[in-house]
Coordinates of N, CA and C in Angstrom, one line a residue:
M1 N 216.0 -58.8 -10.3 CA 215.8 -57.4 -10.9 C 215.3 -56.5 -10.2
S2 N 215.7 -55.5 -10.0 CA 215.1 -54.4 -8.9 C 213.5 -54.1 -9.0
I3 N 213.0 -53.7 -8.1 CA 211.6 -53.7 -7.9 C 211.4 -52.4 -7.4
K4 N 210.7 -51.6 -7.6 CA 209.9 -50.1 -7.0 C 208.9 -50.5 -6.4
L5 N 209.6 -49.8 -5.1 CA 208.5 -49.6 -3.9 C 207.8 -48.3 -3.5
G6 N 206.7 -48.6 -2.6 CA 205.8 -47.4 -2.4 C 205.5 -47.8 -0.8
V7 N 206.0 -47.4 0.1 CA 206.2 -47.5 1.8 C 204.9 -46.4 2.4
L8 N 204.0 -47.3 2.7 CA 203.0 -46.7 3.5 C 203.3 -46.5 5.1
L9 N 203.5 -45.2 6.0 CA 203.5 -45.7 7.3 C 203.0 -44.6 8.0
S10 N 202.6 -44.6 9.4 CA 202.0 -43.8 10.2 C 203.1 -43.4 11.1
G11 N 203.9 -43.7 11.5 CA 204.9 -43.4 12.8 C 206.3 -43.3 12.6
S12 N 206.9 -43.9 13.8 CA 208.6 -43.2 13.7 C 209.4 -44.0 12.4
G13 N 208.8 -44.9 11.6 CA 209.7 -45.5 10.1 C 211.1 -46.3 10.5
T14 N 210.9 -46.9 11.7 CA 211.8 -47.6 11.9 C 212.0 -48.8 10.3
N15 N 211.1 -49.3 10.3 CA 211.1 -50.6 9.3 C 211.4 -50.2 7.7
L16 N 210.7 -48.5 7.7 CA 211.3 -48.1 6.1 C 212.9 -48.1 6.4
Q17 N 213.0 -47.1 7.7 CA 215.0 -47.2 7.6 C 215.7 -48.6 7.8
A18 N 214.8 -49.5 8.0 CA 215.8 -50.9 7.8 C 215.8 -51.2 6.3
I19 N 214.8 -50.9 5.3 CA 214.9 -50.8 4.1 C 215.5 -50.0 3.4
I20 N 215.6 -48.9 3.7 CA 216.5 -48.1 3.4 C 217.8 -48.3 3.5
D21 N 218.2 -49.1 4.6 CA 219.8 -49.0 4.8 C 220.1 -50.5 4.1
R22 N 219.4 -51.2 4.0 CA 219.8 -52.7 2.9 C 219.4 -52.2 1.6
I23 N 219.1 -51.0 1.0 CA 219.2 -50.8 -0.2 C 220.7 -50.4 -0.5
E24 N 220.9 -49.2 0.4 CA 222.0 -48.7 0.3 C 223.3 -49.3 0.8
E25 N 223.0 -50.2 1.4 CA 224.1 -51.2 1.1 C 224.4 -52.2 0.2
G26 N 223.5 -52.4 -0.6 CA 223.6 -53.2 -1.7 C 222.7 -54.6 -1.9
T27 N 222.3 -54.6 -0.5 CA 221.7 -56.5 -0.2 C 220.1 -56.5 -0.2
L28 N 219.7 -55.4 -1.3 CA 218.3 -55.3 -1.5 C 218.3 -54.7 -2.6
D29 N 217.6 -55.3 -3.7 CA 217.4 -55.1 -5.3 C 216.0 -54.2 -4.7
A30 N 216.0 -53.2 -4.8 CA 214.8 -52.2 -4.6 C 215.2 -50.9 -4.8
T31 N 214.2 -49.8 -5.2 CA 213.8 -48.6 -4.9 C 212.9 -48.2 -4.2
I32 N 213.3 -47.0 -3.8 CA 212.0 -46.5 -3.0 C 211.4 -45.1 -3.7
E33 N 210.2 -45.3 -4.7 CA 209.9 -44.4 -5.4 C 208.5 -43.2 -4.7
L34 N 208.5 -43.7 -3.2 CA 207.1 -42.7 -2.9 C 207.1 -43.4 -1.3
V35 N 207.2 -42.3 -0.2 CA 206.8 -42.9 1.1 C 205.3 -41.8 1.7
V36 N 204.5 -42.9 1.8 CA 203.2 -41.9 2.4 C 203.1 -42.3 3.9
S37 N 202.6 -41.1 4.0 CA 202.2 -41.2 5.8 C 200.9 -40.6 6.0
S38 N 199.9 -41.5 6.8 CA 198.9 -41.0 7.3 C 198.9 -39.8 8.2
R39 N 200.0 -39.3 8.9 CA 200.0 -38.5 9.5 C 201.5 -37.3 9.3
P40 N 200.9 -36.0 9.3 CA 201.8 -35.1 8.8 C 202.8 -35.2 9.7
S41 N 202.7 -35.8 11.2 CA 203.7 -35.5 11.8 C 204.9 -36.8 12.2
A42 N 204.0 -37.7 11.6 CA 205.2 -38.6 11.4 C 206.6 -38.9 11.2
F43 N 207.8 -39.4 12.4 CA 209.1 -39.2 12.0 C 209.3 -40.0 10.9
G44 N 208.8 -41.0 10.4 CA 209.1 -41.6 9.1 C 209.3 -40.4 8.2
L45 N 208.4 -39.8 8.0 CA 208.8 -38.6 7.0 C 209.9 -38.0 7.0
K46 N 210.5 -37.7 8.0 CA 211.8 -36.9 8.6 C 213.0 -38.0 7.4
R47 N 213.0 -39.4 8.0 CA 213.7 -40.2 7.7 C 213.6 -40.1 6.0
A48 N 212.4 -40.2 5.4 CA 212.4 -40.2 4.0 C 213.1 -39.0 3.6
E49 N 212.9 -38.2 4.0 CA 213.5 -36.7 3.5 C 214.7 -36.8 3.4
K50 N 215.4 -37.2 4.8 CA 216.9 -37.3 4.8 C 217.4 -38.0 3.9
H51 N 216.8 -38.9 3.1 CA 217.5 -39.8 2.1 C 216.9 -38.9 0.6
G52 N 216.2 -38.2 0.6 CA 215.9 -37.4 -0.7 C 214.6 -38.2 -1.3
L53 N 213.7 -38.8 -0.7 CA 212.9 -39.6 -1.1 C 211.7 -38.7 -1.0
Q54 N 210.9 -39.2 -2.1 CA 209.7 -38.7 -2.6 C 208.6 -39.0 -1.2
T55 N 207.8 -37.8 -0.9 CA 206.8 -38.3 0.4 C 205.5 -37.6 -0.2
L56 N 204.3 -37.9 0.5 CA 202.9 -37.9 0.5 C 202.4 -37.8 1.8
T57 N 201.8 -37.0 2.2 CA 200.9 -36.7 3.5 C 199.5 -36.6 3.1
L58 N 198.3 -37.3 3.7 CA 197.0 -36.7 3.3 C 196.5 -36.1 5.0
S59 N 195.6 -35.2 4.6 CA 195.2 -34.4 5.9 C 194.0 -35.3 6.5
K60 N 193.9 -35.2 7.7 CA 192.6 -36.1 8.5 C 191.2 -35.9 7.6
E61 N 191.2 -35.0 6.9 CA 189.8 -34.6 6.4 C 189.8 -35.3 5.3
V62 N 191.1 -35.6 4.4 CA 190.9 -36.7 3.1 C 190.4 -37.9 3.8
Y63 N 191.3 -38.1 5.0 CA 191.1 -39.7 5.2 C 189.8 -40.0 6.2
A64 N 188.8 -38.8 6.7 CA 187.6 -38.7 6.8 C 186.8 -39.8 5.5
D65 N 187.1 -39.8 4.3 CA 186.6 -40.8 3.6 C 187.5 -41.8 2.9
P66 N 187.7 -42.9 3.8 CA 188.8 -43.9 3.1 C 189.2 -44.2 2.0
L67 N 188.1 -44.4 1.4 CA 188.3 -44.8 -0.1 C 188.5 -43.7 -0.9
L68 N 188.1 -42.5 -0.8 CA 188.9 -41.2 -1.5 C 190.7 -41.2 -1.1
A69 N 190.8 -41.3 0.3 CA 192.0 -41.4 0.4 C 193.2 -42.5 -0.3
D70 N 192.5 -43.7 -0.5 CA 193.2 -44.7 -0.9 C 193.1 -44.3 -2.4
E71 N 191.8 -43.8 -3.0 CA 192.4 -43.4 -4.3 C 193.1 -42.7 -4.9
I72 N 193.5 -41.6 -4.0 CA 194.6 -40.9 -4.3 C 195.5 -41.4 -4.0
I73 N 195.9 -42.0 -3.2 CA 197.4 -42.8 -3.2 C 197.5 -43.9 -3.9
A74 N 196.5 -44.6 -4.5 CA 196.9 -45.4 -5.5 C 197.2 -44.9 -7.2
A75 N 196.7 -43.6 -7.2 CA 196.7 -42.6 -8.4 C 198.5 -42.5 -8.0
E76 N 198.7 -42.1 -6.9 CA 200.3 -41.1 -7.0 C 201.0 -42.5 -7.0
L77 N 200.7 -43.6 -6.4 CA 201.9 -44.9 -6.7 C 201.9 -45.4 -8.2
K78 N 200.7 -45.3 -8.9 CA 200.8 -45.5 -10.3 C 201.6 -44.9 -10.8
K79 N 201.4 -43.3 -10.3 CA 202.2 -42.4 -11.3 C 203.6 -42.6 -11.0
Y80 N 204.0 -43.2 -9.8 CA 205.3 -43.4 -9.9 C 206.0 -44.9 -9.9
Q81 N 205.0 -45.3 -10.7 CA 205.1 -46.9 -11.4 C 205.8 -47.9 -10.6
V82 N 205.2 -47.8 -9.3 CA 205.2 -48.4 -7.9 C 205.0 -50.2 -8.4
D83 N 205.8 -51.1 -7.9 CA 205.7 -52.3 -8.4 C 205.0 -53.0 -6.9
Y84 N 205.9 -52.3 -5.8 CA 204.9 -53.1 -4.6 C 204.7 -52.2 -3.7
V85 N 203.5 -52.5 -2.9 CA 203.1 -51.3 -2.0 C 203.6 -52.2 -0.5
I86 N 204.3 -51.7 0.3 CA 204.9 -52.1 1.5 C 204.4 -51.2 2.7
M87 N 203.5 -51.7 3.8 CA 203.0 -51.4 4.6 C 203.8 -51.3 6.0
A88 N 204.5 -50.4 6.6 CA 205.5 -50.2 7.1 C 204.9 -49.4 8.7
G89 N 204.1 -50.3 9.0 CA 203.5 -49.6 10.5 C 202.3 -48.7 10.0
Y90 N 201.9 -48.6 9.4 CA 200.6 -48.0 8.6 C 199.6 -48.1 9.3
M91 N 198.8 -47.2 10.1 CA 198.0 -47.9 11.2 C 196.5 -47.7 10.5
R92 N 196.5 -47.7 9.2 CA 195.0 -48.0 8.7 C 195.0 -49.0 7.3
M93 N 193.8 -49.6 7.6 CA 193.2 -50.5 6.4 C 193.4 -49.7 4.9
V94 N 193.7 -50.4 4.1 CA 193.8 -50.4 2.7 C 192.5 -50.9 2.3
H95 N 192.0 -50.3 1.3 CA 190.7 -50.6 0.4 C 190.9 -50.7 -0.6
D96 N 189.7 -51.0 -1.4 CA 189.7 -51.7 -3.0 C 190.7 -51.0 -3.9
P97 N 190.7 -49.8 -3.8 CA 191.4 -48.8 -4.5 C 192.8 -49.2 -4.7
I98 N 193.4 -49.5 -3.5 CA 194.9 -49.7 -3.6 C 195.1 -51.3 -4.3
L99 N 193.8 -52.2 -3.3 CA 194.1 -53.4 -3.6 C 193.6 -54.2 -5.0
A100 N 192.7 -53.5 -5.3 CA 192.5 -53.6 -6.8 C 193.6 -53.4 -7.7
A101 N 194.4 -52.1 -7.3 CA 195.6 -51.5 -8.7 C 196.8 -52.9 -8.1
Y102 N 196.7 -53.2 -7.0 CA 198.2 -54.1 -6.6 C 197.5 -54.9 -5.9
P103 N 197.0 -56.4 -7.0 CA 196.7 -57.6 -6.4 C 197.8 -58.1 -5.9
N104 N 197.7 -59.0 -4.7 CA 198.9 -59.6 -4.2 C 200.0 -59.0 -4.4
R105 N 200.0 -57.6 -4.3 CA 201.4 -56.9 -4.3 C 201.2 -55.8 -3.2
V106 N 200.3 -56.1 -2.1 CA 200.5 -55.1 -1.3 C 200.9 -55.9 -0.2
V107 N 202.1 -55.3 1.0 CA 202.4 -56.5 1.8 C 202.3 -55.8 3.1
N108 N 202.2 -56.7 3.9 CA 201.8 -55.8 5.5 C 202.6 -56.8 6.5
L109 N 203.4 -56.1 7.6 CA 203.9 -56.4 8.5 C 203.3 -56.4 9.7
H110 N 203.4 -57.5 10.9 CA 202.4 -57.7 11.7 C 203.2 -58.7 13.0
P111 N 203.0 -57.9 14.1 CA 204.1 -58.2 15.1 C 203.4 -59.2 15.9
A112 N 203.0 -60.5 15.3 CA 202.6 -61.7 15.8 C 202.6 -62.7 14.9
L113 N 202.3 -64.0 15.2 CA 202.3 -65.1 14.3 C 201.0 -65.1 14.4
L114 N 200.5 -64.3 13.0 CA 198.8 -64.6 12.4 C 198.9 -66.4 12.2
P115 N 197.5 -66.5 12.3 CA 196.4 -65.8 13.0 C 196.0 -65.5 14.2
S116 N 197.1 -65.6 15.0 CA 197.1 -65.1 16.5 C 197.4 -63.8 16.8
F117 N 196.5 -63.0 17.6 CA 196.7 -61.7 17.8 C 196.6 -60.7 16.9
K118 N 195.5 -60.9 16.1 CA 195.7 -60.2 15.4 C 195.2 -58.1 15.7
G119 N 195.1 -57.1 14.8 CA 194.8 -55.7 15.7 C 195.9 -54.9 15.8
A120 N 196.0 -53.9 16.2 CA 196.9 -52.5 16.1 C 197.3 -52.8 17.7
H121 N 197.4 -54.3 18.7 CA 197.9 -54.0 20.1 C 198.5 -55.4 20.1
A122 N 199.1 -55.8 19.2 CA 199.2 -57.6 19.1 C 200.5 -57.8 20.3
I123 N 201.4 -57.0 20.1 CA 202.4 -57.2 21.2 C 201.9 -57.2 22.6
Q124 N 201.4 -56.1 23.0 CA 200.5 -56.1 24.3 C 199.8 -57.2 24.5
D125 N 198.9 -57.3 23.9 CA 197.8 -58.8 23.8 C 199.0 -60.0 24.2
A126 N 199.5 -60.1 23.4 CA 200.3 -61.5 23.4 C 201.0 -61.6 24.6
Y127 N 201.8 -60.5 25.0 CA 202.2 -60.7 26.5 C 201.2 -60.4 27.4
D128 N 200.6 -60.2 27.2 CA 198.8 -60.2 28.3 C 198.7 -61.4 28.6
Y129 N 198.6 -62.1 27.3 CA 197.8 -63.2 27.5 C 198.9 -64.7 28.2
G130 N 200.3 -64.2 28.1 CA 201.1 -65.0 28.6 C 201.8 -66.0 27.8
V131 N 202.0 -65.9 26.1 CA 202.2 -66.8 25.1 C 203.9 -66.8 25.7
K132 N 204.3 -68.5 25.5 CA 205.7 -68.3 25.4 C 206.4 -68.3 24.1
V133 N 205.9 -68.3 23.0 CA 206.3 -68.0 21.9 C 205.5 -67.2 20.9
T134 N 205.7 -65.9 20.3 CA 205.0 -65.1 19.6 C 206.3 -64.8 18.2
G135 N 206.2 -63.8 17.8 CA 206.9 -63.6 16.3 C 206.6 -62.6 15.3
V136 N 206.8 -62.8 14.2 CA 206.6 -61.9 13.3 C 205.6 -62.6 11.9
T137 N 205.2 -61.7 11.6 CA 204.5 -62.3 9.7 C 204.7 -61.4 8.8
V138 N 204.9 -61.6 7.7 CA 204.9 -60.8 6.6 C 203.6 -61.7 5.6
H139 N 202.7 -60.7 5.3 CA 201.6 -61.2 4.4 C 201.1 -60.2 3.5
F140 N 200.8 -60.9 2.7 CA 199.9 -60.0 1.7 C 198.5 -59.7 2.4
A141 N 198.1 -58.2 2.1 CA 197.3 -57.6 2.8 C 196.0 -57.8 1.5
D142 N 194.8 -57.9 2.3 CA 193.9 -58.0 1.6 C 192.3 -56.7 2.1
E143 N 191.1 -57.5 2.0 CA 190.1 -56.5 2.5 C 189.8 -56.6 4.0
K144 N 190.6 -57.6 4.3 CA 190.2 -58.1 6.1 C 191.5 -57.8 6.8
Y145 N 191.3 -57.6 8.3 CA 192.0 -56.5 8.7 C 193.0 -57.6 9.4
D146 N 194.5 -57.5 9.3 CA 195.5 -58.8 9.6 C 195.3 -60.1 8.6
C147 N 194.3 -60.2 7.7 CA 194.6 -61.4 7.1 C 195.2 -61.7 5.7
G148 N 195.0 -62.2 5.0 CA 195.7 -62.5 3.7 C 196.5 -63.3 3.4
P149 N 197.1 -63.9 2.3 CA 198.1 -65.0 2.4 C 199.4 -64.4 3.4
I150 N 199.9 -65.2 3.9 CA 201.1 -65.5 4.5 C 202.7 -65.6 3.5
I151 N 203.2 -64.8 3.6 CA 204.8 -65.0 3.0 C 205.8 -65.5 3.6
A152 N 206.0 -64.8 4.9 CA 206.8 -65.4 5.9 C 206.7 -64.9 7.2
Q153 N 207.3 -66.0 8.1 CA 206.7 -65.8 9.8 C 208.3 -66.2 10.4
Q154 N 208.6 -65.7 11.5 CA 209.6 -66.0 12.3 C 209.2 -65.7 13.5
A155 N 209.6 -67.1 14.5 CA 209.0 -67.1 15.8 C 210.0 -66.3 16.8
L156 N 209.7 -66.2 17.7 CA 210.4 -65.9 19.0 C 209.9 -66.1 20.4
V157 N 211.1 -67.2 21.1 CA 210.9 -67.7 22.4 C 211.0 -66.3 23.1
V158 N 209.4 -66.0 23.9 CA 209.5 -65.2 24.8 C 210.4 -65.2 26.6
Q159 N 211.3 -64.5 26.7 CA 212.2 -65.1 27.9 C 211.4 -64.8 29.3
E160 N 211.6 -65.8 30.2 CA 211.1 -65.4 31.6 C 211.4 -63.8 32.2
G161 N 210.3 -62.9 32.6 CA 211.0 -62.0 33.4 C 211.0 -60.6 32.3
W162 N 210.5 -60.7 31.1 CA 211.0 -59.8 29.8 C 209.6 -58.7 30.6
T163 N 209.9 -57.8 30.2 CA 208.9 -56.6 30.3 C 208.3 -56.6 28.7
V164 N 206.9 -55.7 28.5 CA 206.3 -55.9 27.5 C 207.6 -54.7 26.7
D165 N 208.3 -53.7 26.9 CA 209.1 -53.1 26.5 C 210.0 -53.8 25.8
E166 N 210.7 -55.0 26.5 CA 211.5 -55.9 25.9 C 211.1 -56.6 25.0
L167 N 209.9 -57.3 24.9 CA 209.2 -58.4 24.0 C 209.3 -57.0 22.6
E168 N 208.9 -55.8 23.0 CA 208.9 -55.1 21.8 C 210.1 -55.1 20.7
E169 N 210.8 -54.8 21.6 CA 212.4 -54.1 21.1 C 213.1 -55.7 20.5
H170 N 212.6 -56.9 20.8 CA 213.1 -58.1 20.3 C 212.2 -58.4 19.0
I171 N 211.1 -58.1 19.1 CA 210.2 -58.2 18.0 C 210.5 -57.2 16.8
H172 N 211.0 -55.9 17.4 CA 211.3 -55.3 16.3 C 212.8 -55.4 15.8
Q173 N 213.5 -56.1 16.3 CA 215.0 -56.5 15.8 C 214.6 -57.7 14.6
I174 N 213.9 -58.3 15.0 CA 213.5 -59.3 13.9 C 212.6 -58.6 12.4
E175 N 211.9 -57.8 13.3 CA 211.1 -57.2 11.5 C 212.0 -56.4 10.9
H176 N 212.9 -55.9 11.3 CA 213.9 -55.1 10.4 C 215.4 -56.1 9.8
V177 N 215.0 -57.5 9.9 CA 215.6 -58.4 9.2 C 214.9 -58.9 8.1
L178 N 213.4 -59.4 9.0 CA 212.5 -60.4 8.2 C 212.2 -59.6 6.5
Y179 N 211.7 -58.5 7.1 CA 211.1 -57.5 6.3 C 211.9 -57.5 5.4
P180 N 213.0 -56.7 5.3 CA 213.9 -56.6 4.1 C 214.0 -57.9 3.2
N181 N 214.4 -58.9 4.2 CA 214.5 -60.0 3.5 C 213.5 -60.9 2.4
T182 N 212.4 -60.6 3.0 CA 211.0 -60.8 2.3 C 210.9 -60.2 0.9
I183 N 211.4 -58.7 1.2 CA 211.0 -57.9 0.0 C 212.0 -58.3 -0.8
Q184 N 213.5 -58.6 -0.6 CA 214.5 -59.2 -1.6 C 213.7 -60.5 -2.6
L185 N 213.0 -61.3 -1.6 CA 212.4 -62.5 -2.2 C 211.3 -62.2 -3.3
L186 N 210.9 -61.3 -2.8 CA 209.8 -60.9 -3.8 C 210.5 -60.0 -5.5
S187 N 211.5 -59.6 -4.9 CA 212.6 -58.5 -5.9 C 212.9 -60.0 -6.9
E188 N 213.5 -61.0 -6.5 CA 214.0 -62.1 -7.0 C 212.4 -63.0 -7.9
G189 N 211.4 -62.6 -7.5 CA 210.3 -63.2 -7.9 C 210.2 -64.9 -7.9
R190 N 210.6 -64.6 -6.5 CA 210.3 -66.0 -5.7 C 209.2 -66.5 -5.0
V191 N 208.0 -65.4 -4.8 CA 207.1 -65.7 -4.1 C 205.6 -65.3 -5.1
H192 N 204.9 -66.9 -5.0 CA 203.9 -67.1 -5.8 C 202.5 -67.4 -4.8
V193 N 201.5 -66.9 -5.2 CA 200.5 -67.0 -4.3 C 199.5 -68.2 -5.0
R194 N 199.4 -69.2 -4.5 CA 198.5 -70.7 -5.4 C 197.2 -70.8 -5.2
K195 N 196.4 -70.9 -6.1 CA 194.8 -70.5 -6.3 C 194.4 -70.7 -4.8
N196 N 194.7 -71.6 -3.7 CA 194.3 -71.7 -2.7 C 194.4 -70.8 -1.5
G197 N 195.1 -69.8 -2.1 CA 195.0 -68.6 -1.1 C 196.6 -68.8 -0.4
T198 N 197.3 -69.9 -0.6 CA 198.8 -70.1 0.3 C 199.8 -69.3 -0.7
V199 N 200.7 -69.2 0.3 CA 201.9 -69.0 -0.6 C 203.1 -69.8 -0.8
C200 N 203.7 -70.0 -1.6 CA 205.3 -70.9 -1.6 C 206.1 -69.9 -2.5
V201 N 207.1 -70.5 -1.7 CA 208.6 -69.4 -2.1 C 209.5 -70.8 -2.5
D202 N 210.1 -70.1 -3.7 CA 210.9 -71.0 -4.7 C 212.1 -70.3 -4.6

């Protein structure tokens, strides 16, 4: 079955683009009903508009009250009958108004192998630590930052001599495949959260 997505972003929207591309080539059974940006200047909005997608941008003044902002976003997502909320470089936490409306249906992408290197600077932190293996995590978001049940992970061996920019480039290459693949698993109804908070994929 096809699922309806609401995508939250803050920046350039490369993961939004990867999802759009997979939908348009027919390898992802989903539609994007709404793209929400926390920044009016985000290039991801231009990507959305180019493909004729509905967009929503909230001002800094609205975001000054995070719960109010999330109430507005949740109401809009419901209006567009969204099935899953896809965080794609969304640099804000989601709070109860969204989480309660979409239990185990708010999905986040993190550029490290959680629970290692949480936070907004995961790629730089992993690089500075000198790890030999890092990667990408797709997980359900909850009320804690970069926590929640892990759906999928893919490891990346860090090559000697890479700059942090080269590491970031390879992380993004993984993201642009892993995220649409994981959303397809959701579309196929193959992702289940167990009572103990872990995920099984059948």
